Amino acid sequence: MQKFKIFSKLFVLLFLAFNATLVFSQNTVPSDTVDSILTPFRKGRWLTSLSGSISSTSNELKSTKNKTISNEFGINLSTGKFFKDRWLFGVTFQAGKQESKGDFKIVGETLYIGPQIARYFSKTKDGSLFLNVSPGFVLYRSLASINEIPDFGEESDGNGFGTLVSLGYSHVIRDLISLNIGFNLQYGWIGIDTVDINGMVGSDNITISNLSFTFGFGVILDDFFF
């Protein structure tokens, strides 16, 4: 699971460093070029976004007093260019982690990367409702254990195909910064190999689905490089 943490931290650090440099080097668009009906999502511009999601749920079975707590969080990094007004093509990267604690402890991690195409529907300068669709490649890894048997463990590892669909609203500030809020729907079809404590190897196919509320920000620039 260490490689997932390294990938996630590396992408976030590169994203923050890169966009900080671009923002300070980019001149603000002159006010006389910004018309009330001119979309900030216009042809030729670049949009780089960072968003995240987090959730926590708990369930308790009264008859056995068995309580299960589940936590999920994810981070999404994407960048692309508007090839037409309000139409963007680019690439997206997402890392997610799910952890359930109870009689059983299960920790799962996913890593997703793929191309994306996005449509922004409004022509106004303040922002727009958007739809983002991305098919891509998924890496998956999980570790299951029993609390009462510390030596027991089963590890699963695999990869497959996934899709990521995002629907939300992007509010734009000064034709440069976008504040994003919305929902992500992710599906994955994955083939996995499992290894238990005795070294027994097995294989299976699993389907992963996840609906999450997301929030984040983006930087819109006329040129990708300064």
mmCIF file of C-alpha atoms in Angstrom, residues 33-208:
data_model
loop_
_atom_site.group_PDB
_atom_site.id
_atom_site.type_symbol
_atom_site.label_atom_id
_atom_site.label_comp_id
_atom_site.label_asym_id
_atom_site.label_seq_id
_atom_site.Cartn_x
_atom_site.Cartn_y
_atom_site.Cartn_z
ATOM 1 C CA THR A 33 -11.625 42.119 -22.491
ATOM 2 C CA VAL A 34 -14.003 40.542 -20.029
ATOM 3 C CA ASP A 35 -17.562 40.814 -21.287
ATOM 4 C CA SER A 36 -20.619 39.825 -19.253
ATOM 5 C CA ILE A 37 -21.411 37.090 -21.772
ATOM 6 C CA LEU A 38 -17.823 35.892 -22.321
ATOM 7 C CA THR A 39 -17.273 32.485 -20.766
ATOM 8 C CA PRO A 40 -14.051 31.948 -18.781
ATOM 9 C CA PHE A 41 -14.046 28.425 -20.241
ATOM 10 C CA ARG A 42 -13.066 29.596 -23.713
ATOM 11 C CA LYS A 43 -11.106 27.873 -26.450
ATOM 12 C CA GLY A 44 -7.341 27.672 -25.973
ATOM 13 C CA ARG A 45 -7.285 28.075 -22.181
ATOM 14 C CA TRP A 46 -5.959 25.524 -19.682
ATOM 15 C CA LEU A 47 -7.772 24.361 -16.531
ATOM 16 C CA THR A 48 -5.997 22.499 -13.715
ATOM 17 C CA SER A 49 -8.107 21.368 -10.755
ATOM 18 C CA LEU A 50 -7.631 19.753 -7.362
ATOM 19 C CA SER A 51 -10.575 18.359 -5.404
ATOM 20 C CA GLY A 52 -11.201 16.042 -2.485
ATOM 21 C CA SER A 53 -13.916 14.027 -0.777
ATOM 22 C CA ILE A 54 -14.339 12.548 2.698
ATOM 23 C CA SER A 55 -17.068 10.568 4.464
ATOM 24 C CA SER A 56 -17.595 8.554 7.655
ATOM 25 C CA THR A 57 -20.397 6.168 8.647
ATOM 26 C CA SER A 58 -21.058 3.900 11.645
ATOM 27 C CA ASN A 59 -23.368 0.916 12.113
ATOM 28 C CA GLU A 60 -24.170 -0.935 15.339
ATOM 29 C CA LEU A 61 -26.003 -4.246 15.701
ATOM 30 C CA LYS A 62 -27.902 -3.953 19.015
ATOM 31 C CA SER A 63 -28.224 -7.698 19.672
ATOM 32 C CA THR A 64 -24.443 -8.274 19.581
ATOM 33 C CA LYS A 65 -23.181 -4.762 20.306
ATOM 34 C CA ASN A 66 -21.040 -5.133 17.223
ATOM 35 C CA LYS A 67 -20.155 -1.700 15.841
ATOM 36 C CA THR A 68 -18.595 -1.026 12.440
ATOM 37 C CA ILE A 69 -17.063 2.308 11.470
ATOM 38 C CA SER A 70 -16.275 3.055 7.829
ATOM 39 C CA ASN A 71 -14.181 5.968 6.600
ATOM 40 C CA GLU A 72 -13.538 6.976 3.011
ATOM 41 C CA PHE A 73 -11.536 9.760 1.441
ATOM 42 C CA GLY A 74 -10.269 10.588 -2.025
ATOM 43 C CA ILE A 75 -8.248 13.165 -3.908
ATOM 44 C CA ASN A 76 -8.595 14.094 -7.568
ATOM 45 C CA LEU A 77 -6.117 15.974 -9.754
ATOM 46 C CA SER A 78 -6.926 16.885 -13.357
ATOM 47 C CA THR A 79 -5.659 19.125 -16.121
ATOM 48 C CA GLY A 80 -6.825 19.836 -19.654
ATOM 49 C CA LYS A 81 -7.267 22.319 -22.484
ATOM 50 C CA PHE A 82 -10.449 23.796 -23.943
ATOM 51 C CA PHE A 83 -10.445 22.694 -27.592
ATOM 52 C CA LYS A 84 -13.723 24.561 -28.067
ATOM 53 C CA ASP A 85 -15.616 27.073 -25.941
ATOM 54 C CA ARG A 86 -16.857 25.196 -22.860
ATOM 55 C CA TRP A 87 -15.483 21.847 -24.118
ATOM 56 C CA LEU A 88 -12.370 20.492 -22.368
ATOM 57 C CA PHE A 89 -10.148 17.486 -23.043
ATOM 58 C CA GLY A 90 -7.439 16.375 -20.641
ATOM 59 C CA VAL A 91 -6.327 13.784 -18.118
ATOM 60 C CA THR A 92 -7.409 12.996 -14.554
ATOM 61 C CA PHE A 93 -5.791 11.186 -11.632
ATOM 62 C CA GLN A 94 -7.612 9.957 -8.532
ATOM 63 C CA ALA A 95 -6.447 8.187 -5.368
ATOM 64 C CA GLY A 96 -8.895 6.821 -2.821
ATOM 65 C CA LYS A 97 -8.832 4.920 0.461
ATOM 66 C CA GLN A 98 -11.571 3.009 2.283
ATOM 67 C CA GLU A 99 -11.216 1.673 5.834
ATOM 68 C CA SER A 100 -13.752 -0.371 7.849
ATOM 69 C CA LYS A 101 -13.246 -1.224 11.526
ATOM 70 C CA GLY A 102 -15.268 -3.729 13.545
ATOM 71 C CA ASP A 103 -14.832 -7.434 14.166
ATOM 72 C CA PHE A 104 -13.165 -7.357 10.779
ATOM 73 C CA LYS A 105 -10.761 -4.665 9.628
ATOM 74 C CA ILE A 106 -10.589 -4.010 5.899
ATOM 75 C CA VAL A 107 -8.385 -1.378 4.277
ATOM 76 C CA GLY A 108 -8.699 -0.827 0.522
ATOM 77 C CA GLU A 109 -6.904 1.611 -1.780
ATOM 78 C CA THR A 110 -7.532 2.532 -5.411
ATOM 79 C CA LEU A 111 -5.504 4.469 -7.930
ATOM 80 C CA TYR A 112 -7.208 5.723 -11.098
ATOM 81 C CA ILE A 113 -5.841 7.473 -14.200
ATOM 82 C CA GLY A 114 -7.442 8.196 -17.555
ATOM 83 C CA PRO A 115 -8.425 10.772 -20.179
ATOM 84 C CA GLN A 116 -11.356 13.089 -19.513
ATOM 85 C CA ILE A 117 -13.802 15.179 -21.502
ATOM 86 C CA ALA A 118 -15.854 17.902 -19.838
ATOM 87 C CA ARG A 119 -18.759 20.082 -20.909
ATOM 88 C CA TYR A 120 -19.539 23.463 -19.278
ATOM 89 C CA PHE A 121 -23.098 24.496 -20.063
ATOM 90 C CA SER A 122 -23.405 28.203 -19.168
ATOM 91 C CA LYS A 123 -22.044 31.123 -21.234
ATOM 92 C CA THR A 124 -21.875 33.565 -18.317
ATOM 93 C CA LYS A 125 -18.595 34.789 -16.798
ATOM 94 C CA ASP A 126 -19.494 33.866 -13.193
ATOM 95 C CA GLY A 127 -19.445 30.101 -13.630
ATOM 96 C CA SER A 128 -21.247 27.098 -15.010
ATOM 97 C CA LEU A 129 -22.779 23.725 -14.352
ATOM 98 C CA PHE A 130 -20.450 21.035 -15.714
ATOM 99 C CA LEU A 131 -20.394 17.351 -16.617
ATOM 100 C CA ASN A 132 -17.122 15.419 -16.712
ATOM 101 C CA VAL A 133 -16.728 11.868 -18.073
ATOM 102 C CA SER A 134 -13.545 9.810 -17.842
ATOM 103 C CA PRO A 135 -12.818 6.166 -18.763
ATOM 104 C CA GLY A 136 -9.531 4.848 -17.435
ATOM 105 C CA PHE A 137 -7.244 2.327 -15.725
ATOM 106 C CA VAL A 138 -7.665 1.279 -12.078
ATOM 107 C CA LEU A 139 -5.178 -0.238 -9.620
ATOM 108 C CA TYR A 140 -6.639 -1.847 -6.506
ATOM 109 C CA ARG A 141 -5.211 -3.235 -3.274
ATOM 110 C CA SER A 142 -6.792 -4.331 0.032
ATOM 111 C CA LEU A 143 -5.871 -6.011 3.299
ATOM 112 C CA ALA A 144 -8.413 -7.824 5.490
ATOM 113 C CA SER A 145 -7.799 -8.981 9.065
ATOM 114 C CA ILE A 146 -9.699 -10.211 12.146
ATOM 115 C CA ASN A 147 -9.213 -8.226 15.359
ATOM 116 C CA GLU A 148 -9.373 -11.301 17.593
ATOM 117 C CA ILE A 149 -6.798 -13.122 15.441
ATOM 118 C CA PRO A 150 -3.935 -10.650 14.857
ATOM 119 C CA ASP A 151 -1.945 -13.139 12.778
ATOM 120 C CA PHE A 152 -4.766 -13.623 10.277
ATOM 121 C CA GLY A 153 -4.638 -11.567 7.115
ATOM 122 C CA GLU A 154 -5.679 -11.754 3.486
ATOM 123 C CA GLU A 155 -4.197 -9.474 0.870
ATOM 124 C CA SER A 156 -5.765 -8.710 -2.521
ATOM 125 C CA ASP A 157 -4.087 -7.002 -5.452
ATOM 126 C CA GLY A 158 -5.338 -6.324 -8.979
ATOM 127 C CA ASN A 159 -6.200 -3.924 -11.786
ATOM 128 C CA GLY A 160 -8.885 -3.307 -14.350
ATOM 129 C CA PHE A 161 -11.071 -0.777 -16.135
ATOM 130 C CA GLY A 162 -13.080 2.039 -14.578
ATOM 131 C CA THR A 163 -15.237 5.052 -15.328
ATOM 132 C CA LEU A 164 -15.521 8.334 -13.445
ATOM 133 C CA VAL A 165 -18.471 10.700 -13.948
ATOM 134 C CA SER A 166 -18.594 14.113 -12.238
ATOM 135 C CA LEU A 167 -21.503 16.533 -12.095
ATOM 136 C CA GLY A 168 -21.223 19.882 -10.348
ATOM 137 C CA TYR A 169 -20.980 23.648 -10.434
ATOM 138 C CA SER A 170 -17.887 25.771 -10.954
ATOM 139 C CA HIS A 171 -17.881 29.385 -9.708
ATOM 140 C CA VAL A 172 -15.209 31.563 -11.326
ATOM 141 C CA ILE A 173 -13.415 34.478 -9.641
ATOM 142 C CA ARG A 174 -11.688 37.172 -11.764
ATOM 143 C CA ASP A 175 -11.588 34.934 -14.834
ATOM 144 C CA LEU A 176 -8.775 32.974 -13.155
ATOM 145 C CA ILE A 177 -9.824 30.875 -10.143
ATOM 146 C CA SER A 178 -12.676 28.347 -10.099
ATOM 147 C CA LEU A 179 -14.332 27.023 -6.934
ATOM 148 C CA ASN A 180 -15.905 23.638 -7.601
ATOM 149 C CA ILE A 181 -18.562 21.616 -5.821
ATOM 150 C CA GLY A 182 -20.367 18.500 -6.995
ATOM 151 C CA PHE A 183 -20.717 14.713 -7.013
ATOM 152 C CA ASN A 184 -18.490 11.922 -8.313
ATOM 153 C CA LEU A 185 -19.806 8.543 -9.438
ATOM 154 C CA GLN A 186 -17.092 5.926 -9.933
ATOM 155 C CA TYR A 187 -17.319 2.325 -11.167
ATOM 156 C CA GLY A 188 -14.528 -0.181 -11.516
ATOM 157 C CA TRP A 189 -14.349 -3.724 -12.915
ATOM 158 C CA ILE A 190 -11.244 -5.376 -11.511
ATOM 159 C CA GLY A 191 -9.550 -8.754 -11.616
ATOM 160 C CA ILE A 192 -7.740 -9.537 -8.352
ATOM 161 C CA ASP A 193 -5.367 -12.106 -6.913
ATOM 162 C CA THR A 194 -5.615 -12.969 -3.200
ATOM 163 C CA VAL A 195 -3.055 -14.419 -0.807
ATOM 164 C CA ASP A 196 -4.000 -15.598 2.704
ATOM 165 C CA ILE A 197 -1.868 -16.163 5.807
ATOM 166 C CA ASN A 198 -1.065 -19.705 4.693
ATOM 167 C CA GLY A 199 0.183 -18.570 1.304
ATOM 168 C CA MET A 200 -2.831 -19.931 -0.573
ATOM 169 C CA VAL A 201 -3.379 -18.016 -3.812
ATOM 170 C CA GLY A 202 -6.757 -17.375 -5.428
ATOM 171 C CA SER A 203 -8.292 -15.096 -8.029
ATOM 172 C CA ASP A 204 -11.624 -13.349 -8.457
ATOM 173 C CA ASN A 205 -13.405 -10.482 -10.207
ATOM 174 C CA ILE A 206 -14.904 -7.612 -8.241
ATOM 175 C CA THR A 207 -16.958 -4.530 -9.007
ATOM 176 C CA ILE A 208 -16.346 -1.289 -7.114
#
